[in-house]
């Protein structure tokens, strides 16, 4: 009996029904991107993930009809707090595709201001030394973003807890609210490195084998799609001593194992 779609969802498994039998299937998840065809007459593109995120194209910004994409990646305050404490808060990362494209007239981008954490932190949207900074990255393709602070050259307008500004080029944009404005790019780069790590679901199994009464060998297996009984350890007379539940691991990040008791 096949599992129901609901059961598969809990196991984070995707069922594919097909009449063809290709060599490979690839299931790719990504941040949702909203897109639309926009031409010389102009138009508006809004995000369905973060509705306040918007791109307004005036008449004449484009000379021909093209498909424009808008992606808003929300920030999780818990992750930001884990990395930076209360040093900064962030808006969603907003990406306009195709990137690195110049417009014939400036378009208007709207992004919600960073939400302050529950702890005491002032939002400095004015005064002599504003703490809100606008960051931009014009890297294209799958190249990781290289952030730069463009606040000094980009006037910001505040309306209904959102910031609007104009741009002549499509890129990634990000708002950061931090008191140490000279550290804004450093803080953003730290958070960005964490959020672009690819997550995998894996299971860890630990095997043990005693060579003599006072020495043993442990092997830890990280499995994403294999069965325990196929492992080399079983064939070498290792015994399973511990098994994890399914856990999410991040590509390129260290993993820690706590050991206690008589292994």
PDB file of C-alpha atoms in Angstrom:
ATOM      1  CA  UNK A   1       0.000   0.000   0.000  1.00  0.00           C
ATOM      2  CA  UNK A   2       1.402   3.379  -0.983  1.00  0.00           C
ATOM      3  CA  UNK A   3       1.780   6.027   1.682  1.00  0.00           C
ATOM      4  CA  UNK A   4      -0.692   8.884   1.505  1.00  0.00           C
ATOM      5  CA  UNK A   5       0.535  12.295   0.271  1.00  0.00           C
ATOM      6  CA  UNK A   6       0.202  13.547   3.861  1.00  0.00           C
ATOM      7  CA  UNK A   7       2.469  10.767   5.186  1.00  0.00           C
ATOM      8  CA  UNK A   8       5.022  11.447   2.469  1.00  0.00           C
ATOM      9  CA  UNK A   9       4.986  15.133   3.363  1.00  0.00           C
ATOM     10  CA  UNK A  10       5.845  14.289   6.994  1.00  0.00           C
ATOM     11  CA  UNK A  11       8.750  12.130   5.810  1.00  0.00           C
ATOM     12  CA  UNK A  12       9.860  14.870   3.395  1.00  0.00           C
ATOM     13  CA  UNK A  13       9.543  12.478   0.464  1.00  0.00           C
ATOM     14  CA  UNK A  14       8.348  13.488  -3.000  1.00  0.00           C
ATOM     15  CA  UNK A  15       6.345  10.972  -5.065  1.00  0.00           C
ATOM     16  CA  UNK A  16       6.784  11.203  -8.840  1.00  0.00           C
ATOM     17  CA  UNK A  17       4.317   9.488 -11.180  1.00  0.00           C
ATOM     18  CA  UNK A  18       5.555   9.240 -14.766  1.00  0.00           C
ATOM     19  CA  UNK A  19       5.049   7.251 -17.967  1.00  0.00           C
ATOM     20  CA  UNK A  20       8.689   7.752 -18.959  1.00  0.00           C
ATOM     21  CA  UNK A  21      11.731   6.223 -17.314  1.00  0.00           C
ATOM     22  CA  UNK A  22      14.548   8.787 -17.442  1.00  0.00           C
ATOM     23  CA  UNK A  23      18.050   8.102 -16.170  1.00  0.00           C
ATOM     24  CA  UNK A  24      17.727  10.670 -13.375  1.00  0.00           C
ATOM     25  CA  UNK A  25      15.099  12.529 -11.414  1.00  0.00           C
ATOM     26  CA  UNK A  26      16.045  15.704  -9.555  1.00  0.00           C
ATOM     27  CA  UNK A  27      13.855  17.282  -6.901  1.00  0.00           C
ATOM     28  CA  UNK A  28      14.997  20.845  -6.316  1.00  0.00           C
ATOM     29  CA  UNK A  29      13.593  23.192  -3.703  1.00  0.00           C
ATOM     30  CA  UNK A  30      14.207  26.930  -3.827  1.00  0.00           C
ATOM     31  CA  UNK A  31      12.804  30.169  -2.497  1.00  0.00           C
ATOM     32  CA  UNK A  32       9.590  30.918  -4.393  1.00  0.00           C
ATOM     33  CA  UNK A  33       9.920  33.434  -7.206  1.00  0.00           C
ATOM     34  CA  UNK A  34       6.985  35.427  -8.577  1.00  0.00           C
ATOM     35  CA  UNK A  35       7.280  36.382 -12.235  1.00  0.00           C
ATOM     36  CA  UNK A  36       5.365  38.245 -14.901  1.00  0.00           C
ATOM     37  CA  UNK A  37       5.807  39.543 -18.432  1.00  0.00           C
ATOM     38  CA  UNK A  38       6.447  43.287 -18.354  1.00  0.00           C
ATOM     39  CA  UNK A  39       6.909  45.459 -21.429  1.00  0.00           C
ATOM     40  CA  UNK A  40       7.496  49.099 -22.409  1.00  0.00           C
ATOM     41  CA  UNK A  41       4.107  50.054 -20.957  1.00  0.00           C
ATOM     42  CA  UNK A  42       5.422  49.274 -17.442  1.00  0.00           C
ATOM     43  CA  UNK A  43       3.784  47.333 -14.639  1.00  0.00           C
ATOM     44  CA  UNK A  44       3.907  46.155 -11.038  1.00  0.00           C
ATOM     45  CA  UNK A  45       5.365  42.910  -9.681  1.00  0.00           C
ATOM     46  CA  UNK A  46       4.558  41.862  -6.098  1.00  0.00           C
ATOM     47  CA  UNK A  47       5.799  38.985  -3.943  1.00  0.00           C
ATOM     48  CA  UNK A  48       3.277  36.417  -2.732  1.00  0.00           C
ATOM     49  CA  UNK A  49       5.719  35.314  -0.004  1.00  0.00           C
ATOM     50  CA  UNK A  50       6.175  38.809   1.504  1.00  0.00           C
ATOM     51  CA  UNK A  51       3.316  40.936   0.082  1.00  0.00           C
ATOM     52  CA  UNK A  52       4.968  44.260   1.034  1.00  0.00           C
ATOM     53  CA  UNK A  53       7.829  43.522  -1.383  1.00  0.00           C
ATOM     54  CA  UNK A  54       7.127  45.176  -4.708  1.00  0.00           C
ATOM     55  CA  UNK A  55       8.820  46.376  -7.894  1.00  0.00           C
ATOM     56  CA  UNK A  56       7.170  49.143  -9.929  1.00  0.00           C
ATOM     57  CA  UNK A  57       8.259  49.593 -13.549  1.00  0.00           C
ATOM     58  CA  UNK A  58       7.378  52.980 -15.048  1.00  0.00           C
ATOM     59  CA  UNK A  59       6.517  53.340 -18.715  1.00  0.00           C
ATOM     60  CA  UNK A  60       9.686  53.167 -20.779  1.00  0.00           C
ATOM     61  CA  UNK A  61      11.835  51.340 -18.201  1.00  0.00           C
ATOM     62  CA  UNK A  62      11.951  48.361 -20.584  1.00  0.00           C
ATOM     63  CA  UNK A  63      12.160  48.596 -24.370  1.00  0.00           C
ATOM     64  CA  UNK A  64      10.766  45.113 -25.022  1.00  0.00           C
ATOM     65  CA  UNK A  65       8.548  42.615 -23.255  1.00  0.00           C
ATOM     66  CA  UNK A  66      10.535  40.317 -20.940  1.00  0.00           C
ATOM     67  CA  UNK A  67       9.799  37.992 -18.035  1.00  0.00           C
ATOM     68  CA  UNK A  68      10.783  39.614 -14.755  1.00  0.00           C
ATOM     69  CA  UNK A  69      11.110  37.648 -11.513  1.00  0.00           C
ATOM     70  CA  UNK A  70      10.854  38.860  -7.922  1.00  0.00           C
ATOM     71  CA  UNK A  71      12.064  36.729  -5.019  1.00  0.00           C
ATOM     72  CA  UNK A  72      11.700  37.568  -1.325  1.00  0.00           C
ATOM     73  CA  UNK A  73      13.557  35.370   1.176  1.00  0.00           C
ATOM     74  CA  UNK A  74      12.246  35.997   4.715  1.00  0.00           C
ATOM     75  CA  UNK A  75      14.683  36.182   7.614  1.00  0.00           C
ATOM     76  CA  UNK A  76      14.156  34.062  10.726  1.00  0.00           C
ATOM     77  CA  UNK A  77      14.868  36.217  13.768  1.00  0.00           C
ATOM     78  CA  UNK A  78      15.999  33.161  15.783  1.00  0.00           C
ATOM     79  CA  UNK A  79      18.772  32.429  13.286  1.00  0.00           C
ATOM     80  CA  UNK A  80      19.904  36.067  13.178  1.00  0.00           C
ATOM     81  CA  UNK A  81      19.935  36.188  16.982  1.00  0.00           C
ATOM     82  CA  UNK A  82      21.965  32.976  17.144  1.00  0.00           C
ATOM     83  CA  UNK A  83      24.618  34.468  14.840  1.00  0.00           C
ATOM     84  CA  UNK A  84      24.676  38.128  15.901  1.00  0.00           C
ATOM     85  CA  UNK A  85      22.722  38.374  19.147  1.00  0.00           C
ATOM     86  CA  UNK A  86      20.960  41.746  19.223  1.00  0.00           C
ATOM     87  CA  UNK A  87      23.500  43.544  17.049  1.00  0.00           C
ATOM     88  CA  UNK A  88      21.259  43.708  13.961  1.00  0.00           C
ATOM     89  CA  UNK A  89      17.885  42.934  12.415  1.00  0.00           C
ATOM     90  CA  UNK A  90      17.203  42.283   8.735  1.00  0.00           C
ATOM     91  CA  UNK A  91      14.504  42.638   6.109  1.00  0.00           C
ATOM     92  CA  UNK A  92      13.834  39.819   3.639  1.00  0.00           C
ATOM     93  CA  UNK A  93      16.478  39.467   0.921  1.00  0.00           C
ATOM     94  CA  UNK A  94      14.868  40.741  -2.282  1.00  0.00           C
ATOM     95  CA  UNK A  95      16.166  39.593  -5.669  1.00  0.00           C
ATOM     96  CA  UNK A  96      15.077  40.983  -9.014  1.00  0.00           C
ATOM     97  CA  UNK A  97      15.663  38.729 -12.032  1.00  0.00           C
ATOM     98  CA  UNK A  98      17.231  38.763 -14.559  1.00  0.00           C
ATOM     99  CA  UNK A  99      20.056  40.264 -12.527  1.00  0.00           C
ATOM    100  CA  UNK A 100      22.600  42.842 -13.724  1.00  0.00           C
ATOM    101  CA  UNK A 101      20.142  44.309 -16.224  1.00  0.00           C
ATOM    102  CA  UNK A 102      20.092  48.076 -16.716  1.00  0.00           C
ATOM    103  CA  UNK A 103      16.749  49.838 -17.022  1.00  0.00           C
ATOM    104  CA  UNK A 104      16.111  52.807 -19.299  1.00  0.00           C
ATOM    105  CA  UNK A 105      14.235  54.523 -16.467  1.00  0.00           C
ATOM    106  CA  UNK A 106      14.648  53.937 -12.713  1.00  0.00           C
ATOM    107  CA  UNK A 107      12.248  51.408 -11.187  1.00  0.00           C
ATOM    108  CA  UNK A 108      10.914  51.698  -7.630  1.00  0.00           C
ATOM    109  CA  UNK A 109      11.566  48.891  -5.131  1.00  0.00           C
ATOM    110  CA  UNK A 110       9.625  48.573  -1.863  1.00  0.00           C
ATOM    111  CA  UNK A 111      10.879  46.418   1.036  1.00  0.00           C
ATOM    112  CA  UNK A 112       9.512  46.137   4.619  1.00  0.00           C
ATOM    113  CA  UNK A 113      11.799  47.593   7.283  1.00  0.00           C
ATOM    114  CA  UNK A 114      13.557  45.055   9.542  1.00  0.00           C
ATOM    115  CA  UNK A 115      11.415  43.912  12.448  1.00  0.00           C
ATOM    116  CA  UNK A 116      13.000  44.777  15.790  1.00  0.00           C
ATOM    117  CA  UNK A 117      13.497  41.874  18.155  1.00  0.00           C
ATOM    118  CA  UNK A 118      11.546  41.616  21.388  1.00  0.00           C
ATOM    119  CA  UNK A 119      14.621  42.827  23.255  1.00  0.00           C
ATOM    120  CA  UNK A 120      15.405  46.507  23.495  1.00  0.00           C
ATOM    121  CA  UNK A 121      16.765  47.744  20.192  1.00  0.00           C
ATOM    122  CA  UNK A 122      16.097  51.113  18.629  1.00  0.00           C
ATOM    123  CA  UNK A 123      15.177  51.479  14.985  1.00  0.00           C
ATOM    124  CA  UNK A 124      17.073  54.502  13.702  1.00  0.00           C
ATOM    125  CA  UNK A 125      15.103  55.639  10.689  1.00  0.00           C
ATOM    126  CA  UNK A 126      16.191  59.260  10.977  1.00  0.00           C
ATOM    127  CA  UNK A 127      18.464  61.657  12.825  1.00  0.00           C
ATOM    128  CA  UNK A 128      22.080  62.483  12.123  1.00  0.00           C
ATOM    129  CA  UNK A 129      23.335  58.883  12.104  1.00  0.00           C
ATOM    130  CA  UNK A 130      20.565  56.530  10.880  1.00  0.00           C
ATOM    131  CA  UNK A 131      21.097  52.876  11.718  1.00  0.00           C
ATOM    132  CA  UNK A 132      19.129  51.533   8.740  1.00  0.00           C
ATOM    133  CA  UNK A 133      21.385  50.618   5.822  1.00  0.00           C
ATOM    134  CA  UNK A 134      20.531  49.471   2.304  1.00  0.00           C
ATOM    135  CA  UNK A 135      22.814  46.743   0.967  1.00  0.00           C
ATOM    136  CA  UNK A 136      23.096  45.635  -2.644  1.00  0.00           C
ATOM    137  CA  UNK A 137      24.722  42.753  -4.521  1.00  0.00           C
ATOM    138  CA  UNK A 138      24.983  42.727  -8.310  1.00  0.00           C
ATOM    139  CA  UNK A 139      26.592  39.288  -8.674  1.00  0.00           C
ATOM    140  CA  UNK A 140      24.755  37.135 -11.198  1.00  0.00           C
ATOM    141  CA  UNK A 141      23.957  33.463 -11.689  1.00  0.00           C
ATOM    142  CA  UNK A 142      24.679  31.136  -8.787  1.00  0.00           C
ATOM    143  CA  UNK A 143      27.633  33.194  -7.548  1.00  0.00           C
ATOM    144  CA  UNK A 144      27.216  33.995  -3.818  1.00  0.00           C
ATOM    145  CA  UNK A 145      26.223  37.582  -3.125  1.00  0.00           C
ATOM    146  CA  UNK A 146      28.902  40.207  -2.468  1.00  0.00           C
ATOM    147  CA  UNK A 147      27.210  42.876  -0.360  1.00  0.00           C
ATOM    148  CA  UNK A 148      27.989  46.580  -0.452  1.00  0.00           C
ATOM    149  CA  UNK A 149      26.388  49.481   1.414  1.00  0.00           C
ATOM    150  CA  UNK A 150      24.657  51.845  -1.039  1.00  0.00           C
ATOM    151  CA  UNK A 151      22.762  53.909   1.553  1.00  0.00           C
ATOM    152  CA  UNK A 152      24.867  56.999   0.899  1.00  0.00           C
ATOM    153  CA  UNK A 153      23.992  57.092  -2.807  1.00  0.00           C
ATOM    154  CA  UNK A 154      20.374  55.880  -2.628  1.00  0.00           C
ATOM    155  CA  UNK A 155      17.665  58.097  -1.062  1.00  0.00           C
ATOM    156  CA  UNK A 156      15.222  56.075   1.068  1.00  0.00           C
ATOM    157  CA  UNK A 157      11.530  56.923   1.506  1.00  0.00           C
ATOM    158  CA  UNK A 158       9.557  55.534   4.467  1.00  0.00           C
ATOM    159  CA  UNK A 159       5.866  54.637   4.044  1.00  0.00           C
ATOM    160  CA  UNK A 160       3.785  52.293   6.233  1.00  0.00           C
ATOM    161  CA  UNK A 161       6.732  50.420   7.790  1.00  0.00           C
ATOM    162  CA  UNK A 162       8.297  49.954   4.355  1.00  0.00           C
ATOM    163  CA  UNK A 163      11.228  51.532   2.562  1.00  0.00           C
ATOM    164  CA  UNK A 164      11.045  52.604  -1.083  1.00  0.00           C
ATOM    165  CA  UNK A 165      13.975  53.524  -3.314  1.00  0.00           C
ATOM    166  CA  UNK A 166      14.770  53.684  -7.016  1.00  0.00           C
ATOM    167  CA  UNK A 167      17.347  51.679  -8.931  1.00  0.00           C
ATOM    168  CA  UNK A 168      18.625  51.577 -12.513  1.00  0.00           C
ATOM    169  CA  UNK A 169      19.831  47.988 -12.308  1.00  0.00           C
ATOM    170  CA  UNK A 170      18.349  44.645 -11.243  1.00  0.00           C
ATOM    171  CA  UNK A 171      20.152  43.089  -8.290  1.00  0.00           C
ATOM    172  CA  UNK A 172      19.747  41.702  -4.779  1.00  0.00           C
ATOM    173  CA  UNK A 173      18.708  44.191  -2.088  1.00  0.00           C
ATOM    174  CA  UNK A 174      18.720  43.840   1.705  1.00  0.00           C
ATOM    175  CA  UNK A 175      17.952  46.194   4.585  1.00  0.00           C
ATOM    176  CA  UNK A 176      19.881  45.904   7.845  1.00  0.00           C
ATOM    177  CA  UNK A 177      19.219  47.842  11.036  1.00  0.00           C
ATOM    178  CA  UNK A 178      22.327  48.003  13.217  1.00  0.00           C
ATOM    179  CA  UNK A 179      23.998  50.541  15.476  1.00  0.00           C
ATOM    180  CA  UNK A 180      27.501  49.684  14.242  1.00  0.00           C
ATOM    181  CA  UNK A 181      26.827  50.881  10.704  1.00  0.00           C
ATOM    182  CA  UNK A 182      30.465  50.407   9.702  1.00  0.00           C
ATOM    183  CA  UNK A 183      29.932  46.676  10.386  1.00  0.00           C
ATOM    184  CA  UNK A 184      26.723  46.363   8.338  1.00  0.00           C
ATOM    185  CA  UNK A 185      28.352  44.528   5.412  1.00  0.00           C
ATOM    186  CA  UNK A 186      30.281  42.225   7.766  1.00  0.00           C
ATOM    187  CA  UNK A 187      27.123  41.372   9.736  1.00  0.00           C
ATOM    188  CA  UNK A 188      25.141  40.774   6.541  1.00  0.00           C
ATOM    189  CA  UNK A 189      27.842  38.525   5.078  1.00  0.00           C
ATOM    190  CA  UNK A 190      27.890  36.432   8.277  1.00  0.00           C
ATOM    191  CA  UNK A 191      24.129  35.884   8.186  1.00  0.00           C
ATOM    192  CA  UNK A 192      24.094  35.312   4.427  1.00  0.00           C
ATOM    193  CA  UNK A 193      26.737  32.565   4.654  1.00  0.00           C
ATOM    194  CA  UNK A 194      24.489  30.702   7.084  1.00  0.00           C
ATOM    195  CA  UNK A 195      21.218  31.014   5.186  1.00  0.00           C
ATOM    196  CA  UNK A 196      22.613  29.784   1.850  1.00  0.00           C
ATOM    197  CA  UNK A 197      23.812  26.455   3.308  1.00  0.00           C
ATOM    198  CA  UNK A 198      21.899  23.608   1.652  1.00  0.00           C
ATOM    199  CA  UNK A 199      19.989  21.459   4.196  1.00  0.00           C
ATOM    200  CA  UNK A 200      19.838  17.666   3.925  1.00  0.00           C
ATOM    201  CA  UNK A 201      17.823  15.125   5.866  1.00  0.00           C
ATOM    202  CA  UNK A 202      20.120  12.412   7.189  1.00  0.00           C
ATOM    203  CA  UNK A 203      20.319   9.671   9.770  1.00  0.00           C
ATOM    204  CA  UNK A 204      23.425   8.926  11.839  1.00  0.00           C
ATOM    205  CA  UNK A 205      24.306   5.380  12.876  1.00  0.00           C
ATOM    206  CA  UNK A 206      27.219   4.532  15.176  1.00  0.00           C
ATOM    207  CA  UNK A 207      28.882   1.104  15.021  1.00  0.00           C
ATOM    208  CA  UNK A 208      31.398  -0.370  17.475  1.00  0.00           C
ATOM    209  CA  UNK A 209      33.866  -3.258  17.373  1.00  0.00           C
ATOM    210  CA  UNK A 210      36.122  -4.420  20.213  1.00  0.00           C
ATOM    211  CA  UNK A 211      39.693  -5.396  19.372  1.00  0.00           C
ATOM    212  CA  UNK A 212      40.697  -6.260  22.925  1.00  0.00           C
ATOM    213  CA  UNK A 213      39.220  -5.779  26.432  1.00  0.00           C
ATOM    214  CA  UNK A 214      40.455  -2.188  26.779  1.00  0.00           C
ATOM    215  CA  UNK A 215      40.161  -0.890  23.213  1.00  0.00           C
ATOM    216  CA  UNK A 216      37.314  -0.508  20.731  1.00  0.00           C
ATOM    217  CA  UNK A 217      36.786   1.144  17.372  1.00  0.00           C
ATOM    218  CA  UNK A 218      33.797   3.355  16.578  1.00  0.00           C
ATOM    219  CA  UNK A 219      32.506   4.282  13.141  1.00  0.00           C
ATOM    220  CA  UNK A 220      29.831   6.875  12.508  1.00  0.00           C
ATOM    221  CA  UNK A 221      27.791   6.671   9.316  1.00  0.00           C
ATOM    222  CA  UNK A 222      25.807   9.570   7.852  1.00  0.00           C
ATOM    223  CA  UNK A 223      23.092   8.155   5.610  1.00  0.00           C
ATOM    224  CA  UNK A 224      20.811  10.120   3.321  1.00  0.00           C
ATOM    225  CA  UNK A 225      19.380   7.353   1.144  1.00  0.00           C
ATOM    226  CA  UNK A 226      20.862   4.013   2.168  1.00  0.00           C
ATOM    227  CA  UNK A 227      19.858   1.120   4.398  1.00  0.00           C
ATOM    228  CA  UNK A 228      21.790   0.228   7.522  1.00  0.00           C
ATOM    229  CA  UNK A 229      22.050  -3.461   6.619  1.00  0.00           C
ATOM    230  CA  UNK A 230      24.002  -2.658   3.436  1.00  0.00           C
ATOM    231  CA  UNK A 231      26.843  -0.914   5.174  1.00  0.00           C
ATOM    232  CA  UNK A 232      30.406  -2.184   5.176  1.00  0.00           C
ATOM    233  CA  UNK A 233      30.372  -2.090   8.979  1.00  0.00           C
ATOM    234  CA  UNK A 234      27.828  -4.906   9.139  1.00  0.00           C
ATOM    235  CA  UNK A 235      30.046  -7.037   6.888  1.00  0.00           C
ATOM    236  CA  UNK A 236      33.077  -6.381   9.105  1.00  0.00           C
ATOM    237  CA  UNK A 237      31.267  -7.570  12.244  1.00  0.00           C
ATOM    238  CA  UNK A 238      30.661  -4.139  13.721  1.00  0.00           C
ATOM    239  CA  UNK A 239      27.677  -3.869  16.040  1.00  0.00           C
ATOM    240  CA  UNK A 240      25.239  -0.978  15.951  1.00  0.00           C
ATOM    241  CA  UNK A 241      25.375   0.920  19.256  1.00  0.00           C
ATOM    242  CA  UNK A 242      23.383   4.074  18.490  1.00  0.00           C
ATOM    243  CA  UNK A 243      21.058   5.493  15.872  1.00  0.00           C
ATOM    244  CA  UNK A 244      19.692   9.008  15.466  1.00  0.00           C
ATOM    245  CA  UNK A 245      16.289  10.093  14.277  1.00  0.00           C
ATOM    246  CA  UNK A 246      16.149  11.893  10.930  1.00  0.00           C
ATOM    247  CA  UNK A 247      17.947  15.199  11.428  1.00  0.00           C
ATOM    248  CA  UNK A 248      18.621  18.180   9.195  1.00  0.00           C
ATOM    249  CA  UNK A 249      22.284  18.759   8.423  1.00  0.00           C
ATOM    250  CA  UNK A 250      23.748  21.739   6.597  1.00  0.00           C
ATOM    251  CA  UNK A 251      26.271  21.413   3.782  1.00  0.00           C
ATOM    252  CA  UNK A 252      29.786  22.343   4.871  1.00  0.00           C
ATOM    253  CA  UNK A 253      28.893  22.769   8.548  1.00  0.00           C
ATOM    254  CA  UNK A 254      30.486  20.828  11.438  1.00  0.00           C
ATOM    255  CA  UNK A 255      28.431  18.178  13.227  1.00  0.00           C
ATOM    256  CA  UNK A 256      28.929  17.366  16.899  1.00  0.00           C
ATOM    257  CA  UNK A 257      28.340  14.057  18.663  1.00  0.00           C
ATOM    258  CA  UNK A 258      27.978  13.734  22.435  1.00  0.00           C
ATOM    259  CA  UNK A 259      29.329  10.503  23.915  1.00  0.00           C
ATOM    260  CA  UNK A 260      28.687   9.280  27.441  1.00  0.00           C
ATOM    261  CA  UNK A 261      28.555   6.046  29.385  1.00  0.00           C
ATOM    262  CA  UNK A 262      30.414   2.824  28.580  1.00  0.00           C
ATOM    263  CA  UNK A 263      30.591   2.680  24.786  1.00  0.00           C
TER     264      UNK A 263
END
